[in-house]
mmCIF file of C-alpha atoms and ligand atoms in Angstrom:
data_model
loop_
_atom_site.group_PDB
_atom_site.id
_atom_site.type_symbol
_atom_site.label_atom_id
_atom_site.label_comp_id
_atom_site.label_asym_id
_atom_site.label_seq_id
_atom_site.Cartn_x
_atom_site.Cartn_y
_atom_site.Cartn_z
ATOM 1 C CA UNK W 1 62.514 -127.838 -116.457
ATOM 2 C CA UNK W 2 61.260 -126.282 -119.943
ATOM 3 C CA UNK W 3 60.861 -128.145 -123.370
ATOM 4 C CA UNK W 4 63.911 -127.867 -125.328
ATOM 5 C CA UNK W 5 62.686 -125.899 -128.410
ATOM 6 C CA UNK W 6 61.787 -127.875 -131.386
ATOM 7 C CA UNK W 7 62.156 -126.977 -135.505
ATOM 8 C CA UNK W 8 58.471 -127.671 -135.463
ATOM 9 C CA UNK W 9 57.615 -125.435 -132.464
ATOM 10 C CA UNK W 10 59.873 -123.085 -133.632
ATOM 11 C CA UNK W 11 58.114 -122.593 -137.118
ATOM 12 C CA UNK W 12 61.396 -123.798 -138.765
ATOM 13 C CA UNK W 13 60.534 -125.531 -142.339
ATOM 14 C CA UNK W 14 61.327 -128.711 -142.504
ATOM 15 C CA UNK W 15 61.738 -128.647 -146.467
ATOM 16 C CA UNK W 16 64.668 -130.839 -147.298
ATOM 17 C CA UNK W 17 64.072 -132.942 -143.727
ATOM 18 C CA UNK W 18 61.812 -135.048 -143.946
ATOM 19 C CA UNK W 19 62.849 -137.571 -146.885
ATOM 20 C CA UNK W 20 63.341 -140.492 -143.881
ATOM 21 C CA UNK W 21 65.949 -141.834 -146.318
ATOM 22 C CA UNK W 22 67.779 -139.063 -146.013
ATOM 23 C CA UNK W 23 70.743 -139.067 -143.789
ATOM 24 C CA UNK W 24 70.959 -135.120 -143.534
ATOM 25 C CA UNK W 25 67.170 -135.235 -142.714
ATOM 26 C CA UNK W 26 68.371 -137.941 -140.021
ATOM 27 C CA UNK W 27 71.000 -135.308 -138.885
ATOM 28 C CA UNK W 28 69.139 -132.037 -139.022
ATOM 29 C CA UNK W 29 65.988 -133.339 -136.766
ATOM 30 C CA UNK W 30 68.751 -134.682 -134.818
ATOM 31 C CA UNK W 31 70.518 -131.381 -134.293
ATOM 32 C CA UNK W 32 67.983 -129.829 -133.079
ATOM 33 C CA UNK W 33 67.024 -132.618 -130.575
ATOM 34 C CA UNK W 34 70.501 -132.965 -129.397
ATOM 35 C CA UNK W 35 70.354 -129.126 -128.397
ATOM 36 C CA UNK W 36 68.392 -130.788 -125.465
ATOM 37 C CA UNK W 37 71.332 -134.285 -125.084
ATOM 38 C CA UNK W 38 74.676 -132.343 -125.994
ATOM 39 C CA UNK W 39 76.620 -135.968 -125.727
ATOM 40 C CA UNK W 40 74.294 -137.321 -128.555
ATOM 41 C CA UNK W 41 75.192 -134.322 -130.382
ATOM 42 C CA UNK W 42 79.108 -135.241 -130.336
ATOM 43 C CA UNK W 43 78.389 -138.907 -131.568
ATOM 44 C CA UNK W 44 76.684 -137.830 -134.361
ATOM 45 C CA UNK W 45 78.778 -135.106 -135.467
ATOM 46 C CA UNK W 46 81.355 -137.647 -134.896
ATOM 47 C CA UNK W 47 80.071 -139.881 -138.037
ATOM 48 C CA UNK W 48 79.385 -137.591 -140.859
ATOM 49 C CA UNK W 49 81.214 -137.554 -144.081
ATOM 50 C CA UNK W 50 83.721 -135.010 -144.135
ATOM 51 C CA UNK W 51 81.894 -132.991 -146.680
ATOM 52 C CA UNK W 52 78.407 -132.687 -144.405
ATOM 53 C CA UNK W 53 81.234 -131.793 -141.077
ATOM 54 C CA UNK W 54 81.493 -128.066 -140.607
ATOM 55 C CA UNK W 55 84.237 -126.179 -142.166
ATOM 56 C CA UNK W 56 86.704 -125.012 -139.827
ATOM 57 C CA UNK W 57 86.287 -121.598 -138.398
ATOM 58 C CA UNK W 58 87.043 -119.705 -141.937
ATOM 59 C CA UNK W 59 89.886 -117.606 -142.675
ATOM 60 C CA UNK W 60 89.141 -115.385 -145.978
ATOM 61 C CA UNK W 61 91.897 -117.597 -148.283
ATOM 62 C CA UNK W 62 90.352 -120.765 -146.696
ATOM 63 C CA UNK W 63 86.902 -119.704 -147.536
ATOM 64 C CA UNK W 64 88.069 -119.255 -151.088
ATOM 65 C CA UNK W 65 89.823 -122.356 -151.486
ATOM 66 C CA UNK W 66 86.860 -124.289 -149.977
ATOM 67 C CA UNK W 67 84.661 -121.866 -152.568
ATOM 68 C CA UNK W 68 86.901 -122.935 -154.751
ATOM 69 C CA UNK W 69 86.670 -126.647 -154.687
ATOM 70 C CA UNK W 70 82.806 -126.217 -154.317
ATOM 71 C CA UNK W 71 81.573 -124.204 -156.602
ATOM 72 C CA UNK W 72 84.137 -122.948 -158.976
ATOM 73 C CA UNK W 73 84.904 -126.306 -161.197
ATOM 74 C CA UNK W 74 84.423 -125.433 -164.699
ATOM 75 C CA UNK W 75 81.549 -129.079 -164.712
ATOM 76 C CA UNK W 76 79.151 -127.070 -162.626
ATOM 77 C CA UNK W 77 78.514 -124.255 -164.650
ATOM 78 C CA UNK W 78 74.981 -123.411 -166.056
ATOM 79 C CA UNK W 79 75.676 -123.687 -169.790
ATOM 80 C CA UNK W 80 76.178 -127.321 -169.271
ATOM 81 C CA UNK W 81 72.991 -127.610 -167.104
ATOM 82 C CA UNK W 82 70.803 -129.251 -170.059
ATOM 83 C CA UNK W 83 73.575 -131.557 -170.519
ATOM 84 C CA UNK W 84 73.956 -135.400 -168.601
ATOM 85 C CA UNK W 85 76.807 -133.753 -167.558
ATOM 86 C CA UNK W 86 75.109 -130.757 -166.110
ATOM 87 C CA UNK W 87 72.745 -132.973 -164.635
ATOM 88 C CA UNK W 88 75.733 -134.815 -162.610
ATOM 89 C CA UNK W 89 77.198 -131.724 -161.941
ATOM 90 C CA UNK W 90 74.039 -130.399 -160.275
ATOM 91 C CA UNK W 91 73.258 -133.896 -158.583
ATOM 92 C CA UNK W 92 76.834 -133.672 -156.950
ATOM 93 C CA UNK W 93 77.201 -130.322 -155.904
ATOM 94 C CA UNK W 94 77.857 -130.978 -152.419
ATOM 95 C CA UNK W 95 76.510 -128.674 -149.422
ATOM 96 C CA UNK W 96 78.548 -126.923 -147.558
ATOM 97 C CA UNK W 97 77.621 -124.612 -144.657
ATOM 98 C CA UNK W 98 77.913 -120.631 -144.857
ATOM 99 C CA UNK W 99 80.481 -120.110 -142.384
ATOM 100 C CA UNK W 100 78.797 -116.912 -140.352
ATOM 101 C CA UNK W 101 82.050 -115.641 -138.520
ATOM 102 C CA UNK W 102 83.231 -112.466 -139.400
ATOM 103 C CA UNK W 103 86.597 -112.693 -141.191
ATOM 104 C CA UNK W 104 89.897 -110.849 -139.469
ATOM 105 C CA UNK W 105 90.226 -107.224 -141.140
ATOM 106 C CA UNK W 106 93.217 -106.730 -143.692
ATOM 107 C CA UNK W 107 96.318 -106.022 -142.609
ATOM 108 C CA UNK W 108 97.467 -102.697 -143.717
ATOM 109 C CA UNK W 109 94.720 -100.061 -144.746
ATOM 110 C CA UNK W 110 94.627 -101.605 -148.262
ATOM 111 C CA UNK W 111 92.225 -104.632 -149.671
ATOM 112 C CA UNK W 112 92.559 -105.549 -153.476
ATOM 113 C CA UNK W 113 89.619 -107.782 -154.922
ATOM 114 C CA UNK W 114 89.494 -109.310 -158.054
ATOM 115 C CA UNK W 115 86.360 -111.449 -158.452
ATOM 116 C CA UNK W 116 84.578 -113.422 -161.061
ATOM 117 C CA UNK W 117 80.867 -113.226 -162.010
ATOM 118 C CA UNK W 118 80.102 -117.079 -162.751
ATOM 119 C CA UNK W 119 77.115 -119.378 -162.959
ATOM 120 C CA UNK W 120 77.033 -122.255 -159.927
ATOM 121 C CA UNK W 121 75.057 -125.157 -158.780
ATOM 122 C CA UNK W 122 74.663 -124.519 -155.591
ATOM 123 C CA UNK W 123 72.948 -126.981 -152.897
ATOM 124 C CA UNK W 124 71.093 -125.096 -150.499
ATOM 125 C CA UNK W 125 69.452 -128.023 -148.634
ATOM 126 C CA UNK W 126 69.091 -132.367 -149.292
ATOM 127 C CA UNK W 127 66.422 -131.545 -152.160
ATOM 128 C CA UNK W 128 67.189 -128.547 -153.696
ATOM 129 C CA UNK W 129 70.139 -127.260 -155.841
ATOM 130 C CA UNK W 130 69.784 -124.071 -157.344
ATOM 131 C CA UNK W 131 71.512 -122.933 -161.107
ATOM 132 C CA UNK W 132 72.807 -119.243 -159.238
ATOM 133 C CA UNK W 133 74.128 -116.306 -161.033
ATOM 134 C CA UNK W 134 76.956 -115.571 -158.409
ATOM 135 C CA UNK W 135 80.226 -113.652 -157.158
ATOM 136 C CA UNK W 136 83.077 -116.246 -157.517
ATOM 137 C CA UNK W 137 80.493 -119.181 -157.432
ATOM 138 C CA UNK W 138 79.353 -118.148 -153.793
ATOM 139 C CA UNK W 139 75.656 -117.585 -152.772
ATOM 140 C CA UNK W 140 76.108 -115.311 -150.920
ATOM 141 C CA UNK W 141 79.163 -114.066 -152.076
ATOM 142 C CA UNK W 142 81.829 -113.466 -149.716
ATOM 143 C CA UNK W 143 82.195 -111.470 -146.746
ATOM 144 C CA UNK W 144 84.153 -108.279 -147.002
ATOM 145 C CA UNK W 145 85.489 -106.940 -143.908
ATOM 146 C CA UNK W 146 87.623 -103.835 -143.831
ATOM 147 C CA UNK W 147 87.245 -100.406 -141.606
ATOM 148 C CA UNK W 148 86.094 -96.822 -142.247
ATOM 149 C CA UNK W 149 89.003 -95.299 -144.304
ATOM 150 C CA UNK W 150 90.526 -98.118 -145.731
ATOM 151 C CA UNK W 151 91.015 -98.131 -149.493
ATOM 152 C CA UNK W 152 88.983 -100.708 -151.366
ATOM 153 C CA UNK W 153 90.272 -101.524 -154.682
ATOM 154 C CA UNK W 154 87.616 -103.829 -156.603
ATOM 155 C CA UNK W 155 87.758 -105.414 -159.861
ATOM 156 C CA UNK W 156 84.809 -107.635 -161.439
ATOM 157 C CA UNK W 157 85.464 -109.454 -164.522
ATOM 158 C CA UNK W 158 82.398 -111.043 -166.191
ATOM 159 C CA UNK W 159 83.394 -114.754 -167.174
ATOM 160 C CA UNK W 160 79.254 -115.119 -168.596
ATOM 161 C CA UNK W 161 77.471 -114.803 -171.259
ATOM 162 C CA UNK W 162 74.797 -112.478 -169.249
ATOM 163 C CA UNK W 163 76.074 -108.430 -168.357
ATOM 164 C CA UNK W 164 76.791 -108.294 -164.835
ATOM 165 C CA UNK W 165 78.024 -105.408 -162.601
ATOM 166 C CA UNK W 166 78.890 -104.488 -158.988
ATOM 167 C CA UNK W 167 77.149 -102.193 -156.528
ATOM 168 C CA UNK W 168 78.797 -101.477 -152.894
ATOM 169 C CA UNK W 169 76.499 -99.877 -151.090
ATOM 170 C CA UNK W 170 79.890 -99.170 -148.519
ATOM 171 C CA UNK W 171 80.894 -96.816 -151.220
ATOM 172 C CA UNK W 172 80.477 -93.269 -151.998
ATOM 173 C CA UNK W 173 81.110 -93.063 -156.320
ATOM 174 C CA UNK W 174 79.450 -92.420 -159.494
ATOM 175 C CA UNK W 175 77.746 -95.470 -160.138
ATOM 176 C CA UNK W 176 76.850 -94.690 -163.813
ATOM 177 C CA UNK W 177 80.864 -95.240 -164.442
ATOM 178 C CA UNK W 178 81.921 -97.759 -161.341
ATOM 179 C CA UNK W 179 78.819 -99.821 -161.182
ATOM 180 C CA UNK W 180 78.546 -100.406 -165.183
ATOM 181 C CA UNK W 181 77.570 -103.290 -166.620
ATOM 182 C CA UNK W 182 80.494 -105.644 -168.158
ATOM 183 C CA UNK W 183 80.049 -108.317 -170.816
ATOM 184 C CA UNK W 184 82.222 -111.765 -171.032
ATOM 185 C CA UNK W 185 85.322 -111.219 -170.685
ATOM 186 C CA UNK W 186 85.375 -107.691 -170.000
ATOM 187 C CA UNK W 187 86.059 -106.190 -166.351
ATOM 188 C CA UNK W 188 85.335 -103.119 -164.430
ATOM 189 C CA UNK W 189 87.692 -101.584 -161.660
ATOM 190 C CA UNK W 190 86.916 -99.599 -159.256
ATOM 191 C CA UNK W 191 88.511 -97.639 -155.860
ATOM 192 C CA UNK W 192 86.374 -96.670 -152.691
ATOM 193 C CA UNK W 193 87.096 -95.164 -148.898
ATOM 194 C CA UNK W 194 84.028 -96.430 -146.766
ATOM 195 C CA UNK W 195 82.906 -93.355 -144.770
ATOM 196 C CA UNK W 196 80.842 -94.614 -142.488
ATOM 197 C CA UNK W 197 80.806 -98.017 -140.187
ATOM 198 C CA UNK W 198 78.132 -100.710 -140.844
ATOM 199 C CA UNK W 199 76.561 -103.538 -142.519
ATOM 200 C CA UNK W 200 76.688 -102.819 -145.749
ATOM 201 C CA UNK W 201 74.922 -104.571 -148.786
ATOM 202 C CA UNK W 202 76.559 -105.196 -152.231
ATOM 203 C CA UNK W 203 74.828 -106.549 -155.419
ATOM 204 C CA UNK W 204 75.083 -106.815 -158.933
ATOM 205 C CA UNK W 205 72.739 -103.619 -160.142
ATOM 206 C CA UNK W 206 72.488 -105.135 -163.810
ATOM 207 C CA UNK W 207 68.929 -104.450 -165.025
ATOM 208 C CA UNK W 208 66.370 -106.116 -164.252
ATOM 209 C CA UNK W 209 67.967 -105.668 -160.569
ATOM 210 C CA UNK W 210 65.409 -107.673 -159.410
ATOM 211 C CA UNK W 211 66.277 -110.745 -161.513
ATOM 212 C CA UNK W 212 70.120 -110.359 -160.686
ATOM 213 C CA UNK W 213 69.471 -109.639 -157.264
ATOM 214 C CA UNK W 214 67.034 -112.502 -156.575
ATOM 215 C CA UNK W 215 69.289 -114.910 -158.626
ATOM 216 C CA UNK W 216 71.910 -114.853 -156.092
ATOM 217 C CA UNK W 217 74.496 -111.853 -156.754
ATOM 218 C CA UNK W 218 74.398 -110.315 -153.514
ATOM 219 C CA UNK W 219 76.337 -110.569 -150.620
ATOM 220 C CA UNK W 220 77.838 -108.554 -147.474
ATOM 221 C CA UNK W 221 80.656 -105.961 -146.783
ATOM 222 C CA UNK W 222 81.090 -105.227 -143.080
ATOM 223 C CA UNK W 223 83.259 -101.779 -142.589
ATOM 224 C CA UNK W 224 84.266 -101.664 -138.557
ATOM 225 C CA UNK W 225 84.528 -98.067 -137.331
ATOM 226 C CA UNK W 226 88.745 -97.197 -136.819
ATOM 227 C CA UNK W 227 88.029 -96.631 -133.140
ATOM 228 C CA UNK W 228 86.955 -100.493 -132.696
ATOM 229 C CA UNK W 229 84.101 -101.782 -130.741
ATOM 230 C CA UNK W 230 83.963 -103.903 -127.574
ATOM 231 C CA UNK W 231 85.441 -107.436 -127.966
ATOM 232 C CA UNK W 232 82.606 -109.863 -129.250
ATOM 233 C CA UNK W 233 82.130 -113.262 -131.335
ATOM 234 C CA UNK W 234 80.899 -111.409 -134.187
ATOM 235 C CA UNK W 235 78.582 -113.476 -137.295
ATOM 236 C CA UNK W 236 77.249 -112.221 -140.483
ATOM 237 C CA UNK W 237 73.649 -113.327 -141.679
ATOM 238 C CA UNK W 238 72.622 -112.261 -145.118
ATOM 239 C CA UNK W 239 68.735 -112.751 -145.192
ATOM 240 C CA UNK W 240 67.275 -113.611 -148.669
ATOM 241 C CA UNK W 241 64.797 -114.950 -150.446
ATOM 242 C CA UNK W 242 64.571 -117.581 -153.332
ATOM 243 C CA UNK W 243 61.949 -117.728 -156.167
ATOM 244 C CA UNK W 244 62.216 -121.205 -157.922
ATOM 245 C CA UNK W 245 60.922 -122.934 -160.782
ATOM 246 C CA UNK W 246 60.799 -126.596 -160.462
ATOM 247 C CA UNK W 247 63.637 -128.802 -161.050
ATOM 248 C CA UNK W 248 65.390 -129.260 -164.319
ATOM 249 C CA UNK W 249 68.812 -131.045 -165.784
ATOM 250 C CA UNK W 250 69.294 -131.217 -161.767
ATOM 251 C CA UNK W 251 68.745 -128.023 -160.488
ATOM 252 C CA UNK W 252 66.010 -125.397 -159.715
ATOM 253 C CA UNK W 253 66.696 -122.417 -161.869
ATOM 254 C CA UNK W 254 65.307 -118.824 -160.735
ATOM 255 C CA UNK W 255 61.875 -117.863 -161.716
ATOM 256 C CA UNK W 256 61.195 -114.004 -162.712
ATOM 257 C CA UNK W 257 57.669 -114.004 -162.178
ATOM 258 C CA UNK W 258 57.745 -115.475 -159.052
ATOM 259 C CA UNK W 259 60.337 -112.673 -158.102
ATOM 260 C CA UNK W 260 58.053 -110.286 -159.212
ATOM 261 C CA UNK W 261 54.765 -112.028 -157.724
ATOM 262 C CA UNK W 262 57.254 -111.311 -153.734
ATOM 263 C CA UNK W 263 55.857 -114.692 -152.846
ATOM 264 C CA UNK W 264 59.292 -116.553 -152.002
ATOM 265 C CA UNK W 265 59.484 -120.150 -151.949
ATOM 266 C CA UNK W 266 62.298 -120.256 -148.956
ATOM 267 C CA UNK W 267 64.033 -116.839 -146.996
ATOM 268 C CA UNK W 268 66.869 -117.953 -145.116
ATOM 269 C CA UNK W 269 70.286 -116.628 -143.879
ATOM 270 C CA UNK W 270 73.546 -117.050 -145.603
ATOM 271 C CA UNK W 271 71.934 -118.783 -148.669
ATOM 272 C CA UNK W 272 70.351 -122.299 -147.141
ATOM 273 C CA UNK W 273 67.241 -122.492 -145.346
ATOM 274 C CA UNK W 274 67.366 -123.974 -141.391
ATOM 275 C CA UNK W 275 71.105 -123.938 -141.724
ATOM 276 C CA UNK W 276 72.073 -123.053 -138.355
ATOM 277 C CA UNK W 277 69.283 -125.488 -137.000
ATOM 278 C CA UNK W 278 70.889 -128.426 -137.902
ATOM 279 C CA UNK W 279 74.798 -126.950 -137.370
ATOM 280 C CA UNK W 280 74.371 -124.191 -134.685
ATOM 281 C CA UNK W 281 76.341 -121.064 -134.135
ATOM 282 C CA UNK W 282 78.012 -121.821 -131.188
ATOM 283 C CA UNK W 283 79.512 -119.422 -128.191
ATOM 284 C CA UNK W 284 80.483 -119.543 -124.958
ATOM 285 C CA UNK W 285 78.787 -118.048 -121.583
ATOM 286 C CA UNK W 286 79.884 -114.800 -121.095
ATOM 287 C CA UNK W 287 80.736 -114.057 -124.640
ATOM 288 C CA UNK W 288 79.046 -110.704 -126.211
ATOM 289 C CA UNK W 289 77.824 -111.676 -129.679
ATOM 290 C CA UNK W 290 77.238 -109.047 -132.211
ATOM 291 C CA UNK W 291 75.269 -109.753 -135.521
ATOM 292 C CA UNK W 292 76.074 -107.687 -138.213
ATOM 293 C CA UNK W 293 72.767 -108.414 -140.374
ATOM 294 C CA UNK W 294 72.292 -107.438 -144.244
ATOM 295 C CA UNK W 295 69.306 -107.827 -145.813
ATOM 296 C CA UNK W 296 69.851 -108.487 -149.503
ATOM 297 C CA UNK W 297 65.670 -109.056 -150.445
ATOM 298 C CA UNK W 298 64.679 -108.710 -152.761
ATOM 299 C CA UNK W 299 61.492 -107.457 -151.375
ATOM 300 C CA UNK W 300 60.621 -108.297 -147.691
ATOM 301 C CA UNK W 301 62.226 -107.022 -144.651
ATOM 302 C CA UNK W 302 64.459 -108.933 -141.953
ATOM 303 C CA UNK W 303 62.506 -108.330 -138.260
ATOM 304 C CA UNK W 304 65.432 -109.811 -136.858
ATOM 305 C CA UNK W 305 64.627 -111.424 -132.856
ATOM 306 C CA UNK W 306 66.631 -113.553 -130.678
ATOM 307 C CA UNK W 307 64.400 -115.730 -128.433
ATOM 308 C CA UNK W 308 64.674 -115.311 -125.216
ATOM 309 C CA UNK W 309 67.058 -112.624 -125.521
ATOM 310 C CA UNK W 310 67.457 -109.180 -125.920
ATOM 311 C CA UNK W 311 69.454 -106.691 -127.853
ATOM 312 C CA UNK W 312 71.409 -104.903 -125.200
ATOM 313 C CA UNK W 313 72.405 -103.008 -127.584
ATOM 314 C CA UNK W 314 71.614 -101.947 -131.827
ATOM 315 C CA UNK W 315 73.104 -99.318 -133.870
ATOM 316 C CA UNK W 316 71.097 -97.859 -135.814
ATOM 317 C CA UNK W 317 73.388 -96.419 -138.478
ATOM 318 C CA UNK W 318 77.527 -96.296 -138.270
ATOM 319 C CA UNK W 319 78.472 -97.704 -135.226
ATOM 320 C CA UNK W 320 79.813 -97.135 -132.267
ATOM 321 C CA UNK W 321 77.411 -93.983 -132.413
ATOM 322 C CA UNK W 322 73.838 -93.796 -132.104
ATOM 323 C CA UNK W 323 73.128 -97.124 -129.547
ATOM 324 C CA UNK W 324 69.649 -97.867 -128.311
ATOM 325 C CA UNK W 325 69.362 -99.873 -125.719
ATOM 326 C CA UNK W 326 67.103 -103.067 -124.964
ATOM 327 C CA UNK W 327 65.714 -103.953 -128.492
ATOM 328 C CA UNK W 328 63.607 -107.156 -128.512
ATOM 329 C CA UNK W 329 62.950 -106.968 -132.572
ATOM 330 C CA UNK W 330 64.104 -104.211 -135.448
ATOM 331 C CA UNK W 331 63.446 -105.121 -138.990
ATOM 332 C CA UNK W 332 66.205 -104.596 -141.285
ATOM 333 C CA UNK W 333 64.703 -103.241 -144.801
ATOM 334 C CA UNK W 334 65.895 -104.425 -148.187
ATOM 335 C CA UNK W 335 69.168 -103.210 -148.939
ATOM 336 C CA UNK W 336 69.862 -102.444 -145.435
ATOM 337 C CA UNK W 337 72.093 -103.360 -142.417
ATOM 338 C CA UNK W 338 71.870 -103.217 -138.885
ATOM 339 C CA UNK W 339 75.021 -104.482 -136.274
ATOM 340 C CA UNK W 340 72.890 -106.025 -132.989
ATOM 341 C CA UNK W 341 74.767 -106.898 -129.869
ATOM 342 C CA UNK W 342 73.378 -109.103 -126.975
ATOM 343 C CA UNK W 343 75.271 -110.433 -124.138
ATOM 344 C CA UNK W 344 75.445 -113.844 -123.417
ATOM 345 C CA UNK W 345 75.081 -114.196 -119.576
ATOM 346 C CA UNK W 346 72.543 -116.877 -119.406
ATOM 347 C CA UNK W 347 73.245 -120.356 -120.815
ATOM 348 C CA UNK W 348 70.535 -122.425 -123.561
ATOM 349 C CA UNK W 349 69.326 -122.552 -126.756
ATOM 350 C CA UNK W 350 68.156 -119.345 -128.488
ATOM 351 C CA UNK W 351 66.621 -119.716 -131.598
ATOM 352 C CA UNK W 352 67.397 -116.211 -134.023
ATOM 353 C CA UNK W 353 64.858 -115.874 -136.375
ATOM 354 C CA UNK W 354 62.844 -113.376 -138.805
ATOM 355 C CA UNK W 355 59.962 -113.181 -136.460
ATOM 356 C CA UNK W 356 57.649 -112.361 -139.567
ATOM 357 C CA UNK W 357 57.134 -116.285 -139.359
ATOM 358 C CA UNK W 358 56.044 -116.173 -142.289
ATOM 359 C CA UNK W 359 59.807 -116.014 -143.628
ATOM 360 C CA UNK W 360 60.701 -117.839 -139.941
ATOM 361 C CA UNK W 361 58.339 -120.735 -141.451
ATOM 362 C CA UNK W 362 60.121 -120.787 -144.947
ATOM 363 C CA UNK W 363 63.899 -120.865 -143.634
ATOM 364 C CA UNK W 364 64.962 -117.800 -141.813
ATOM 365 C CA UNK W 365 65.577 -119.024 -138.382
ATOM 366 C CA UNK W 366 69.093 -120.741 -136.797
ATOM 367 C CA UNK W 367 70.298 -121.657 -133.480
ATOM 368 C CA UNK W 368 72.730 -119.364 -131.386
ATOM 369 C CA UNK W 369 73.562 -121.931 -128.282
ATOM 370 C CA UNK W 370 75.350 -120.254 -125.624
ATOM 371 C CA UNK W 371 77.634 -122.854 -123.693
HETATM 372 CU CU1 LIG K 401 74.198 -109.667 -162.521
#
């Protein structure tokens, strides 16, 4: 019988694992050894703290109420970082996972957003907690999830000292008037009709882009095609990378230079590096899984694999057209999307990663176990 994978065979960083008085570090090497002793697995899920236990399966208002109590109190924002107060704020900023599921489309052909640029502390692993620029204090900001033809009706208000703005790259609009900048206070509204199916990214576009990108204000916005697609467990995984300067007042703030010297200090998917190593996306045998997979950069591309599977089948552009058929990698560019769809015949433990291990090594890698 094979070797169960392991992180370290797997090229998975162990940053934030391997403080041995850590009890996350205890639980993620754990995770990914009880991949191989599923009963061991149960018993430790069974005694975490109820803020290290998985959400349950999100709903969009429950992902904004559990936003909410995260990231949105008024103590973690960055203009009290230098403060004791920002430093406890930072120090108890709690992880929570990214939930990857796709959220259900709107009812109706109609979705009204009104979001908030803010500044968050958020914990991305045991050690680190970064001071994020955000959408409504969530790195990466939420999923959007509405079909070709619906109307989008967005409104950003800046709540910041620092112009931000709002680029869907879903939409089809003058962006010198809809994707302006808006100071504190201020907000910008704007309508849209997606034209085309797909993974779509969206990102503040506030110059330097770089800077606002690489701080943390990007996110998805998945638009299904009207005619649907074959049933499927369908997950989101925002690849990006994070450029930190070392730890101050509690928290790693972003560091321009590094942005701009494209040598990241983690990549990872949905915000937290080896997430899905040590809590799993789970499905069941039989299941078709499709990952709809943005790259939001800033710079390096997502050459998104599935070990030991294949892509049955990618679009490449709006689905359900244009299929291709037995894909083993595809890299998704910076500022790109690509929806990959693999059938889940064979039970294990299949290990999705950026197979640039570069970026594998530094965070982008998770577990899909098929059960
Ligand atoms: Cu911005």
């Amino acid at each position: 019988m094979p070797e169960p994978p392991r992180l370290s065979d797997l090229g998975g960083s162990t940053e934030g694992l391997n403080d041995p008085r850590s009890r996350r570090s205890f639980l993620g090497k754990a995770g990914a050894l009880t991949l191989a002793i599923p009963a061991l697995g149960s018993a430790l899920v069974a005694c975490r703290s109820d803020s290290e236990q998985e959400r349950p399966k999100s709903r969009p208002e429950e992902q904004e109420r559990a936003h909410g109590q995260d990231l949105h109190n008024s103590s973690s924002r960055l203009d009290t970082a230098a403060s004791t107060a920002g430093a406890a704020a930072a120090a108890a900023a709690p992880f929570a996972r990214y939930a990857p599921e796709l959220p259900p489309l709107p009812t109706g052909n109609r979705l009204q957003l009104h979001w908030h640029a803010r500044e968050a502390h958020v914990r991305i692993s045991d050690s680190t907690t970064v001071a994020a620029w955000t959408f409504e204090g969530s790195l990466p900001g939420p999923i959007v999830h509405c079909r070709v033809g619906d109307t989008v009706e967005f409104t950003l208000t800046n709540d910041v000292d620092i112009p931000h703005s709002m680029d869907f790259h879903a939409a089809q609009i003058d962006p010198k008037t809809a994707f302006r900048s808006v100071t504190k206070g201020q907000s910008v509204t704007f309508t849209f009709k997606p034209k085309f199916a797909g993974a779509f990214m969206y990102h503040c576009g506030t110059a330097p882009v770089l800077l606002h990108i690489g701080s943390g204000m990007h996110g998805a916005i998945i638009v299904s095609p009207r005619e649907g697609m074959p049933q499927a467990k369908e997950f989101v995984l925002v690849q990006s990378e994070y450029y930190l300067a070392n730890e101050a007042g509690g928290a790693r703030a972003f560091d321009y230079q590094k942005m701009l010297s494209t040598l990241p200090d983690f990549v990872c998917f949905n915000g937290r590096p080896n997430q899905y190593i040590a809590e799993p996306v789970r499905v069941k045998v039989g299941d078709r899984v499709r990952f709809w997979v943005v790259n939001a950069g800033p710079t390096h591309p997502c050459n998104f694999h599935v070990v030991g599977e294949q892509f049955d089948t990618m679009y490449l552009g709006a689905p359900p057209g244009t299929p291709i058929r037995g894909v083993q990698t595809w890299d998704v560019p910076p500022g790109g999307g690509i929806c990959f769809e693999l059938l889940c015949d064979v039970p294990g433990e299949f290990p999705f990663v950026n197979h640039g291990f570069g970026h594998g090594q530094k965070g982008a890698i998770g577990f899909l176990v098929v059960e």
